[in-house]
């Protein structure tokens, strides 16, 4: 299919529900117009599609508004998410970050190169005025001012992912064997700084949904033993802290391989698990689909960025066949953050395919639209 044909077919599609209406009805077990969907971390990609650099999105409220309106008008993604980046808690404690014109931030100086530095860190007791946090609180407030009807959710990194924004990853991994006592101290700082953000967010904006992204906790990086000792207990603290502050249970996204820790992830008591495309949705459904909602996992690079329109459509059909009948529900999504350079035609193909082949979705059942799939 070429892009002109795709655009014609999309103009003929009917959207009968808002994303919020669709998700609410779906969670109640009602039939919806089509399967709920998301796009993982779409804002940088949409920023580029609109002709801006990611640095424009970081600094210019007009660009933030344009991207947010595009999320709603062009991609039907509903509300907006103003999340902590993976390195923001580290910056809140004193790590220094570099922000390229077009790309993602990285640490240039760590606040805990030596554990003597840990004793010098000040607890984040006033998150609303912490410079690293305040710029994001202000962004959320400005979005609400410009688009009052929009809902603005938030997200936080997992504690082990925050730890490597405070201390180099090679040192953190070495510490799991050579200096576990101090690593436990570092992990507690990560938890406390994360929950400070959540408390500040509630103070300024009220209750909101919160997601967790924790790429470092995967078994591609950590052994199961390391996960159980240095990640799981602190993830549990963050999850329970969010529940206490916001009154709702978060979901989690983990990049990389996770199959070896699926039982432990279920044990965390989260509401949903967003799975990287290196894992198989059918296996996940068989393992824990009766315990939580599954989210994922169209490949963001091989398919969404580098594939054709037909590749994207085929991947959506495959995901729906594998997991749309998950007992606790299924939200189709990309397996990880959309890559910069992903073409608009592939985002459109993704949405077209969900609307067509996810038509007549109901939790625990394959959608009626799959009857049209070859």
mmCIF file of C-alpha atoms in Angstrom, residues 4-364:
data_model
loop_
_atom_site.group_PDB
_atom_site.id
_atom_site.type_symbol
_atom_site.label_atom_id
_atom_site.label_comp_id
_atom_site.label_asym_id
_atom_site.label_seq_id
_atom_site.Cartn_x
_atom_site.Cartn_y
_atom_site.Cartn_z
ATOM 1 C CA UNK A 4 -1.847 8.102 -0.854
ATOM 2 C CA UNK A 5 -3.955 4.936 -0.641
ATOM 3 C CA UNK A 6 -3.481 4.826 3.131
ATOM 4 C CA UNK A 7 -4.613 8.422 3.577
ATOM 5 C CA UNK A 8 -7.758 7.769 1.521
ATOM 6 C CA UNK A 9 -8.641 4.725 3.630
ATOM 7 C CA UNK A 10 -8.011 6.629 6.864
ATOM 8 C CA UNK A 11 -10.420 9.393 5.815
ATOM 9 C CA UNK A 12 -13.124 6.736 5.519
ATOM 10 C CA UNK A 13 -12.562 5.374 9.035
ATOM 11 C CA UNK A 14 -14.918 6.391 11.816
ATOM 12 C CA UNK A 15 -13.751 7.134 15.356
ATOM 13 C CA UNK A 16 -16.670 6.881 17.756
ATOM 14 C CA UNK A 17 -15.001 7.345 21.156
ATOM 15 C CA UNK A 18 -12.346 9.517 22.749
ATOM 16 C CA UNK A 19 -9.278 7.704 24.114
ATOM 17 C CA UNK A 20 -10.563 8.190 27.667
ATOM 18 C CA UNK A 21 -14.051 6.934 26.808
ATOM 19 C CA UNK A 22 -12.563 3.943 24.986
ATOM 20 C CA UNK A 23 -10.262 2.971 27.830
ATOM 21 C CA UNK A 24 -12.955 3.395 30.482
ATOM 22 C CA UNK A 25 -15.497 1.290 28.599
ATOM 23 C CA UNK A 26 -12.896 -1.322 27.680
ATOM 24 C CA UNK A 27 -11.801 -1.741 31.300
ATOM 25 C CA UNK A 28 -15.448 -2.309 32.247
ATOM 26 C CA UNK A 29 -15.624 -5.180 29.775
ATOM 27 C CA UNK A 30 -17.730 -3.299 27.238
ATOM 28 C CA UNK A 31 -17.214 -3.472 23.479
ATOM 29 C CA UNK A 32 -15.413 -0.420 22.084
ATOM 30 C CA UNK A 33 -14.944 0.999 18.588
ATOM 31 C CA UNK A 34 -11.403 -0.380 18.410
ATOM 32 C CA UNK A 35 -8.669 -1.722 20.654
ATOM 33 C CA UNK A 36 -7.050 0.899 22.932
ATOM 34 C CA UNK A 37 -3.599 1.929 21.746
ATOM 35 C CA UNK A 38 -0.622 4.043 22.725
ATOM 36 C CA UNK A 39 2.674 5.135 21.196
ATOM 37 C CA UNK A 40 5.663 4.895 23.532
ATOM 38 C CA UNK A 41 7.376 8.245 24.111
ATOM 39 C CA UNK A 42 5.998 9.919 20.974
ATOM 40 C CA UNK A 43 6.805 13.574 21.713
ATOM 41 C CA UNK A 44 10.408 13.726 20.368
ATOM 42 C CA UNK A 45 9.364 11.890 17.204
ATOM 43 C CA UNK A 46 6.336 14.153 16.665
ATOM 44 C CA UNK A 47 8.565 17.171 17.328
ATOM 45 C CA UNK A 48 10.793 16.152 14.419
ATOM 46 C CA UNK A 49 7.838 15.360 12.153
ATOM 47 C CA UNK A 50 6.555 18.899 12.734
ATOM 48 C CA UNK A 51 9.934 20.279 11.670
ATOM 49 C CA UNK A 52 11.341 21.185 15.105
ATOM 50 C CA UNK A 53 14.391 19.993 17.040
ATOM 51 C CA UNK A 54 14.070 18.279 20.402
ATOM 52 C CA UNK A 55 15.826 21.269 21.964
ATOM 53 C CA UNK A 56 12.912 23.419 20.712
ATOM 54 C CA UNK A 57 10.482 21.160 22.563
ATOM 55 C CA UNK A 58 12.574 21.466 25.714
ATOM 56 C CA UNK A 59 12.699 25.284 25.691
ATOM 57 C CA UNK A 60 9.822 26.725 23.636
ATOM 58 C CA UNK A 61 6.257 26.567 24.968
ATOM 59 C CA UNK A 62 4.841 27.277 21.509
ATOM 60 C CA UNK A 63 6.532 24.119 20.266
ATOM 61 C CA UNK A 64 5.275 22.175 23.286
ATOM 62 C CA UNK A 65 1.746 23.318 22.477
ATOM 63 C CA UNK A 66 2.108 22.412 18.792
ATOM 64 C CA UNK A 67 3.359 18.918 19.656
ATOM 65 C CA UNK A 68 0.625 18.416 22.242
ATOM 66 C CA UNK A 69 -2.093 19.461 19.822
ATOM 67 C CA UNK A 70 -0.612 17.134 17.208
ATOM 68 C CA UNK A 71 -0.789 14.263 19.703
ATOM 69 C CA UNK A 72 -4.501 14.958 20.032
ATOM 70 C CA UNK A 73 -5.493 15.981 16.502
ATOM 71 C CA UNK A 74 -3.187 13.868 14.332
ATOM 72 C CA UNK A 75 -2.655 10.745 16.423
ATOM 73 C CA UNK A 76 -5.684 10.622 18.743
ATOM 74 C CA UNK A 77 -3.478 10.048 21.791
ATOM 75 C CA UNK A 78 -5.680 12.001 24.169
ATOM 76 C CA UNK A 79 -3.913 13.657 27.054
ATOM 77 C CA UNK A 80 -0.323 14.700 27.595
ATOM 78 C CA UNK A 81 2.408 13.150 29.707
ATOM 79 C CA UNK A 82 4.981 15.311 31.479
ATOM 80 C CA UNK A 83 7.398 12.790 32.916
ATOM 81 C CA UNK A 84 10.757 12.816 34.575
ATOM 82 C CA UNK A 85 13.381 11.789 32.070
ATOM 83 C CA UNK A 86 15.570 8.846 32.979
ATOM 84 C CA UNK A 87 18.280 11.215 34.221
ATOM 85 C CA UNK A 88 16.196 13.967 35.853
ATOM 86 C CA UNK A 89 16.346 12.656 39.433
ATOM 87 C CA UNK A 90 20.111 12.466 39.055
ATOM 88 C CA UNK A 91 20.102 16.091 37.890
ATOM 89 C CA UNK A 92 17.912 17.045 40.844
ATOM 90 C CA UNK A 93 20.643 15.711 43.140
ATOM 91 C CA UNK A 94 23.446 17.444 41.236
ATOM 92 C CA UNK A 95 24.455 15.372 38.209
ATOM 93 C CA UNK A 96 25.092 17.592 35.191
ATOM 94 C CA UNK A 97 23.351 16.844 31.910
ATOM 95 C CA UNK A 98 23.987 17.823 28.316
ATOM 96 C CA UNK A 99 21.037 18.420 25.981
ATOM 97 C CA UNK A 100 21.824 18.091 22.251
ATOM 98 C CA UNK A 101 19.940 20.075 19.647
ATOM 99 C CA UNK A 102 18.324 16.928 18.344
ATOM 100 C CA UNK A 103 18.548 13.884 20.527
ATOM 101 C CA UNK A 104 18.376 12.742 24.135
ATOM 102 C CA UNK A 105 20.151 14.083 27.204
ATOM 103 C CA UNK A 106 23.188 12.393 28.721
ATOM 104 C CA UNK A 107 25.190 12.791 31.922
ATOM 105 C CA UNK A 108 28.419 14.801 31.707
ATOM 106 C CA UNK A 109 29.211 14.796 35.439
ATOM 107 C CA UNK A 110 27.882 12.350 38.024
ATOM 108 C CA UNK A 111 26.936 13.541 41.488
ATOM 109 C CA UNK A 112 28.214 10.314 43.102
ATOM 110 C CA UNK A 113 31.557 9.387 41.562
ATOM 111 C CA UNK A 114 32.763 8.356 44.984
ATOM 112 C CA UNK A 115 30.532 7.300 47.858
ATOM 113 C CA UNK A 116 31.914 10.118 49.982
ATOM 114 C CA UNK A 117 29.858 12.314 47.616
ATOM 115 C CA UNK A 118 26.679 10.631 48.813
ATOM 116 C CA UNK A 119 26.993 12.150 52.271
ATOM 117 C CA UNK A 120 27.131 15.615 50.699
ATOM 118 C CA UNK A 121 23.797 15.285 48.882
ATOM 119 C CA UNK A 122 20.888 17.283 50.223
ATOM 120 C CA UNK A 123 17.518 15.495 50.418
ATOM 121 C CA UNK A 124 14.952 16.866 47.962
ATOM 122 C CA UNK A 125 12.564 18.366 50.495
ATOM 123 C CA UNK A 126 11.197 21.149 48.277
ATOM 124 C CA UNK A 127 10.603 19.539 44.866
ATOM 125 C CA UNK A 128 8.516 22.440 43.552
ATOM 126 C CA UNK A 129 11.595 24.669 43.686
ATOM 127 C CA UNK A 130 14.240 22.145 42.695
ATOM 128 C CA UNK A 131 15.608 23.522 39.385
ATOM 129 C CA UNK A 132 15.578 20.158 37.605
ATOM 130 C CA UNK A 133 11.967 19.511 38.629
ATOM 131 C CA UNK A 134 10.599 23.039 38.410
ATOM 132 C CA UNK A 135 11.092 23.327 34.643
ATOM 133 C CA UNK A 136 8.890 20.247 34.163
ATOM 134 C CA UNK A 137 6.239 21.357 36.670
ATOM 135 C CA UNK A 138 6.116 24.679 34.831
ATOM 136 C CA UNK A 139 5.760 22.886 31.495
ATOM 137 C CA UNK A 140 2.782 20.886 32.776
ATOM 138 C CA UNK A 141 1.194 24.060 34.135
ATOM 139 C CA UNK A 142 1.667 25.885 30.826
ATOM 140 C CA UNK A 143 0.127 23.026 28.861
ATOM 141 C CA UNK A 144 -2.884 23.099 31.195
ATOM 142 C CA UNK A 145 -3.150 26.861 30.776
ATOM 143 C CA UNK A 146 -3.065 26.682 26.991
ATOM 144 C CA UNK A 147 -5.215 23.543 26.633
ATOM 145 C CA UNK A 148 -7.385 23.515 29.789
ATOM 146 C CA UNK A 149 -9.415 20.469 28.780
ATOM 147 C CA UNK A 150 -6.397 18.197 28.511
ATOM 148 C CA UNK A 151 -5.436 15.655 31.159
ATOM 149 C CA UNK A 152 -1.744 15.668 32.060
ATOM 150 C CA UNK A 153 -0.281 12.478 33.501
ATOM 151 C CA UNK A 154 3.267 11.932 34.683
ATOM 152 C CA UNK A 155 5.918 9.257 34.875
ATOM 153 C CA UNK A 156 9.078 8.419 36.771
ATOM 154 C CA UNK A 157 12.165 6.289 36.179
ATOM 155 C CA UNK A 158 12.731 3.141 38.185
ATOM 156 C CA UNK A 159 15.263 3.445 41.006
ATOM 157 C CA UNK A 160 18.058 1.393 39.440
ATOM 158 C CA UNK A 161 17.721 3.479 36.258
ATOM 159 C CA UNK A 162 18.019 6.609 38.417
ATOM 160 C CA UNK A 163 21.075 5.181 40.173
ATOM 161 C CA UNK A 164 23.037 5.183 36.908
ATOM 162 C CA UNK A 165 22.145 8.856 36.438
ATOM 163 C CA UNK A 166 23.849 9.512 39.772
ATOM 164 C CA UNK A 167 26.809 7.138 39.422
ATOM 165 C CA UNK A 168 28.353 5.573 36.282
ATOM 166 C CA UNK A 169 26.743 2.282 35.312
ATOM 167 C CA UNK A 170 30.010 0.348 35.384
ATOM 168 C CA UNK A 171 30.519 1.417 38.994
ATOM 169 C CA UNK A 172 26.936 0.588 39.963
ATOM 170 C CA UNK A 173 27.244 -2.895 38.477
ATOM 171 C CA UNK A 174 30.586 -3.379 40.231
ATOM 172 C CA UNK A 175 29.002 -2.210 43.491
ATOM 173 C CA UNK A 176 26.494 -5.060 43.376
ATOM 174 C CA UNK A 177 29.461 -7.308 44.273
ATOM 175 C CA UNK A 178 32.161 -5.049 45.730
ATOM 176 C CA UNK A 179 30.174 -2.470 47.716
ATOM 177 C CA UNK A 180 26.553 -3.559 48.200
ATOM 178 C CA UNK A 181 26.089 -1.581 51.419
ATOM 179 C CA UNK A 182 26.744 1.763 49.775
ATOM 180 C CA UNK A 183 24.759 0.779 46.696
ATOM 181 C CA UNK A 184 21.747 0.177 48.942
ATOM 182 C CA UNK A 185 22.220 3.696 50.285
ATOM 183 C CA UNK A 186 22.333 5.081 46.741
ATOM 184 C CA UNK A 187 19.167 3.168 45.846
ATOM 185 C CA UNK A 188 17.326 4.729 48.778
ATOM 186 C CA UNK A 189 18.305 8.197 47.582
ATOM 187 C CA UNK A 190 16.883 7.261 44.188
ATOM 188 C CA UNK A 191 13.573 6.206 45.742
ATOM 189 C CA UNK A 192 13.337 9.311 47.923
ATOM 190 C CA UNK A 193 14.081 11.683 45.031
ATOM 191 C CA UNK A 194 11.498 9.978 42.824
ATOM 192 C CA UNK A 195 8.735 10.126 45.417
ATOM 193 C CA UNK A 196 9.591 13.787 46.098
ATOM 194 C CA UNK A 197 8.670 14.506 42.443
ATOM 195 C CA UNK A 198 5.374 12.630 42.820
ATOM 196 C CA UNK A 199 4.482 14.526 45.999
ATOM 197 C CA UNK A 200 5.299 17.838 44.324
ATOM 198 C CA UNK A 201 3.219 16.905 41.290
ATOM 199 C CA UNK A 202 0.207 16.131 43.439
ATOM 200 C CA UNK A 203 0.661 19.330 45.449
ATOM 201 C CA UNK A 204 0.643 21.449 42.296
ATOM 202 C CA UNK A 205 -1.794 19.560 40.057
ATOM 203 C CA UNK A 206 -3.750 17.134 42.212
ATOM 204 C CA UNK A 207 -4.017 13.413 41.667
ATOM 205 C CA UNK A 208 -2.772 12.061 38.348
ATOM 206 C CA UNK A 209 -1.878 8.717 36.835
ATOM 207 C CA UNK A 210 1.794 7.784 37.077
ATOM 208 C CA UNK A 211 3.813 5.365 34.981
ATOM 209 C CA UNK A 212 7.238 3.884 35.675
ATOM 210 C CA UNK A 213 9.963 3.317 33.081
ATOM 211 C CA UNK A 214 12.905 1.219 34.194
ATOM 212 C CA UNK A 215 15.177 0.094 31.345
ATOM 213 C CA UNK A 216 18.137 -0.844 33.541
ATOM 214 C CA UNK A 217 16.160 -3.388 35.574
ATOM 215 C CA UNK A 218 15.935 -5.808 32.633
ATOM 216 C CA UNK A 219 17.852 -9.079 32.626
ATOM 217 C CA UNK A 220 19.750 -7.877 29.565
ATOM 218 C CA UNK A 221 21.720 -5.771 32.099
ATOM 219 C CA UNK A 222 21.089 -7.292 35.535
ATOM 220 C CA UNK A 223 21.157 -10.921 36.567
ATOM 221 C CA UNK A 224 18.057 -12.152 38.327
ATOM 222 C CA UNK A 225 20.024 -12.202 41.579
ATOM 223 C CA UNK A 226 21.005 -8.548 41.114
ATOM 224 C CA UNK A 227 17.407 -7.649 40.265
ATOM 225 C CA UNK A 228 16.039 -9.331 43.380
ATOM 226 C CA UNK A 229 18.588 -7.687 45.676
ATOM 227 C CA UNK A 230 19.046 -4.212 44.230
ATOM 228 C CA UNK A 231 16.024 -3.413 42.087
ATOM 229 C CA UNK A 232 12.860 -5.207 43.169
ATOM 230 C CA UNK A 233 12.747 -3.963 46.805
ATOM 231 C CA UNK A 234 13.213 -0.361 45.712
ATOM 232 C CA UNK A 235 10.730 -0.651 42.856
ATOM 233 C CA UNK A 236 8.274 -1.912 45.447
ATOM 234 C CA UNK A 237 8.908 1.197 47.558
ATOM 235 C CA UNK A 238 8.262 3.465 44.577
ATOM 236 C CA UNK A 239 5.062 1.616 43.640
ATOM 237 C CA UNK A 240 3.726 1.714 47.194
ATOM 238 C CA UNK A 241 4.735 5.366 47.523
ATOM 239 C CA UNK A 242 2.840 6.288 44.349
ATOM 240 C CA UNK A 243 -0.209 4.397 45.592
ATOM 241 C CA UNK A 244 -0.043 6.246 48.899
ATOM 242 C CA UNK A 245 0.418 9.689 47.316
ATOM 243 C CA UNK A 246 -1.838 9.430 44.251
ATOM 244 C CA UNK A 247 -4.302 6.776 45.382
ATOM 245 C CA UNK A 248 -3.777 4.690 42.235
ATOM 246 C CA UNK A 249 -1.503 1.856 41.156
ATOM 247 C CA UNK A 250 1.097 2.563 38.453
ATOM 248 C CA UNK A 251 2.023 0.473 35.452
ATOM 249 C CA UNK A 252 5.593 -0.177 34.378
ATOM 250 C CA UNK A 253 7.590 -0.343 31.142
ATOM 251 C CA UNK A 254 10.849 -2.274 31.060
ATOM 252 C CA UNK A 255 13.077 -2.336 27.992
ATOM 253 C CA UNK A 256 15.047 -5.441 27.137
ATOM 254 C CA UNK A 257 14.615 -9.040 28.250
ATOM 255 C CA UNK A 258 12.376 -9.662 31.258
ATOM 256 C CA UNK A 259 11.026 -13.226 30.941
ATOM 257 C CA UNK A 260 13.199 -14.519 33.790
ATOM 258 C CA UNK A 261 11.636 -12.014 36.211
ATOM 259 C CA UNK A 262 7.997 -12.090 35.055
ATOM 260 C CA UNK A 263 6.846 -13.757 38.292
ATOM 261 C CA UNK A 264 8.650 -11.091 40.306
ATOM 262 C CA UNK A 265 7.089 -8.297 38.247
ATOM 263 C CA UNK A 266 3.646 -9.765 38.923
ATOM 264 C CA UNK A 267 4.572 -9.860 42.606
ATOM 265 C CA UNK A 268 5.105 -6.085 42.555
ATOM 266 C CA UNK A 269 1.333 -5.609 42.308
ATOM 267 C CA UNK A 270 1.366 -3.249 39.305
ATOM 268 C CA UNK A 271 -1.718 -2.703 37.142
ATOM 269 C CA UNK A 272 -0.045 -3.157 33.752
ATOM 270 C CA UNK A 273 3.219 -4.260 32.212
ATOM 271 C CA UNK A 274 4.553 -2.735 28.985
ATOM 272 C CA UNK A 275 6.823 -5.276 27.311
ATOM 273 C CA UNK A 276 9.760 -4.727 24.978
ATOM 274 C CA UNK A 277 9.533 -6.324 21.540
ATOM 275 C CA UNK A 278 12.400 -8.718 22.364
ATOM 276 C CA UNK A 279 9.817 -10.750 24.310
ATOM 277 C CA UNK A 280 6.828 -12.631 22.884
ATOM 278 C CA UNK A 281 3.327 -11.381 23.722
ATOM 279 C CA UNK A 282 1.765 -14.828 23.450
ATOM 280 C CA UNK A 283 4.202 -16.178 26.050
ATOM 281 C CA UNK A 284 3.521 -13.216 28.319
ATOM 282 C CA UNK A 285 -0.241 -13.744 28.017
ATOM 283 C CA UNK A 286 0.119 -17.412 28.930
ATOM 284 C CA UNK A 287 2.393 -16.568 31.865
ATOM 285 C CA UNK A 288 0.544 -13.732 33.618
ATOM 286 C CA UNK A 289 -2.271 -12.430 31.432
ATOM 287 C CA UNK A 290 -4.857 -13.378 34.038
ATOM 288 C CA UNK A 291 -3.141 -11.137 36.591
ATOM 289 C CA UNK A 292 -2.534 -7.814 34.820
ATOM 290 C CA UNK A 293 -3.044 -5.836 31.657
ATOM 291 C CA UNK A 294 -0.390 -6.274 28.973
ATOM 292 C CA UNK A 295 0.898 -3.413 26.825
ATOM 293 C CA UNK A 296 3.124 -3.688 23.728
ATOM 294 C CA UNK A 297 5.026 -4.383 21.540
ATOM 295 C CA UNK A 298 5.376 -3.394 17.853
ATOM 296 C CA UNK A 299 9.132 -3.062 17.120
ATOM 297 C CA UNK A 300 9.999 0.663 17.142
ATOM 298 C CA UNK A 301 13.130 0.410 14.962
ATOM 299 C CA UNK A 302 12.792 -2.563 12.594
ATOM 300 C CA UNK A 303 9.117 -1.893 11.888
ATOM 301 C CA UNK A 304 8.043 1.614 12.905
ATOM 302 C CA UNK A 305 11.164 3.457 11.752
ATOM 303 C CA UNK A 306 12.640 1.231 9.037
ATOM 304 C CA UNK A 307 9.656 -0.792 7.846
ATOM 305 C CA UNK A 308 7.121 -0.130 5.116
ATOM 306 C CA UNK A 309 3.456 0.752 5.574
ATOM 307 C CA UNK A 310 2.617 -2.912 4.943
ATOM 308 C CA UNK A 311 5.205 -4.014 7.533
ATOM 309 C CA UNK A 312 3.555 -1.815 10.163
ATOM 310 C CA UNK A 313 0.079 -3.135 9.336
ATOM 311 C CA UNK A 314 1.297 -6.736 9.499
ATOM 312 C CA UNK A 315 2.944 -6.150 12.894
ATOM 313 C CA UNK A 316 -0.242 -4.661 14.325
ATOM 314 C CA UNK A 317 -2.269 -7.657 13.105
ATOM 315 C CA UNK A 318 0.295 -10.047 14.621
ATOM 316 C CA UNK A 319 0.169 -8.313 18.004
ATOM 317 C CA UNK A 320 -3.621 -8.281 18.082
ATOM 318 C CA UNK A 321 -3.780 -11.972 17.234
ATOM 319 C CA UNK A 322 -1.292 -12.831 19.960
ATOM 320 C CA UNK A 323 -2.618 -10.743 22.835
ATOM 321 C CA UNK A 324 -5.909 -8.916 22.200
ATOM 322 C CA UNK A 325 -7.799 -11.678 24.035
ATOM 323 C CA UNK A 326 -5.672 -11.295 27.168
ATOM 324 C CA UNK A 327 -8.007 -11.913 30.145
ATOM 325 C CA UNK A 328 -6.982 -8.718 31.952
ATOM 326 C CA UNK A 329 -6.932 -6.616 28.802
ATOM 327 C CA UNK A 330 -4.475 -5.505 26.178
ATOM 328 C CA UNK A 331 -3.298 -2.105 24.950
ATOM 329 C CA UNK A 332 -1.303 -2.184 21.734
ATOM 330 C CA UNK A 333 1.829 -0.050 21.820
ATOM 331 C CA UNK A 334 5.353 0.110 20.486
ATOM 332 C CA UNK A 335 7.858 -2.082 22.299
ATOM 333 C CA UNK A 336 9.970 0.909 23.300
ATOM 334 C CA UNK A 337 10.203 4.637 22.640
ATOM 335 C CA UNK A 338 9.596 5.771 19.083
ATOM 336 C CA UNK A 339 12.905 6.516 17.407
ATOM 337 C CA UNK A 340 13.768 9.924 16.031
ATOM 338 C CA UNK A 341 13.325 9.725 12.293
ATOM 339 C CA UNK A 342 10.248 7.500 12.368
ATOM 340 C CA UNK A 343 8.198 8.611 9.335
ATOM 341 C CA UNK A 344 4.704 10.020 9.714
ATOM 342 C CA UNK A 345 3.372 7.540 7.180
ATOM 343 C CA UNK A 346 4.282 4.676 9.519
ATOM 344 C CA UNK A 347 2.579 6.335 12.494
ATOM 345 C CA UNK A 348 -0.512 6.723 10.305
ATOM 346 C CA UNK A 349 -0.258 3.100 9.168
ATOM 347 C CA UNK A 350 -0.129 1.984 12.809
ATOM 348 C CA UNK A 351 -3.262 3.944 13.692
ATOM 349 C CA UNK A 352 -5.068 2.806 10.541
ATOM 350 C CA UNK A 353 -4.311 -0.836 11.320
ATOM 351 C CA UNK A 354 -5.466 -0.584 14.948
ATOM 352 C CA UNK A 355 -8.733 1.051 13.861
ATOM 353 C CA UNK A 356 -9.364 -1.516 11.123
ATOM 354 C CA UNK A 357 -8.196 -4.784 12.653
ATOM 355 C CA UNK A 358 -8.844 -3.848 16.282
ATOM 356 C CA UNK A 359 -12.472 -2.921 15.500
ATOM 357 C CA UNK A 360 -15.086 -4.223 17.936
ATOM 358 C CA UNK A 361 -12.626 -4.935 20.753
ATOM 359 C CA UNK A 362 -13.660 -6.269 24.141
ATOM 360 C CA UNK A 363 -11.440 -7.266 27.030
ATOM 361 C CA UNK A 364 -10.643 -10.960 26.936
#
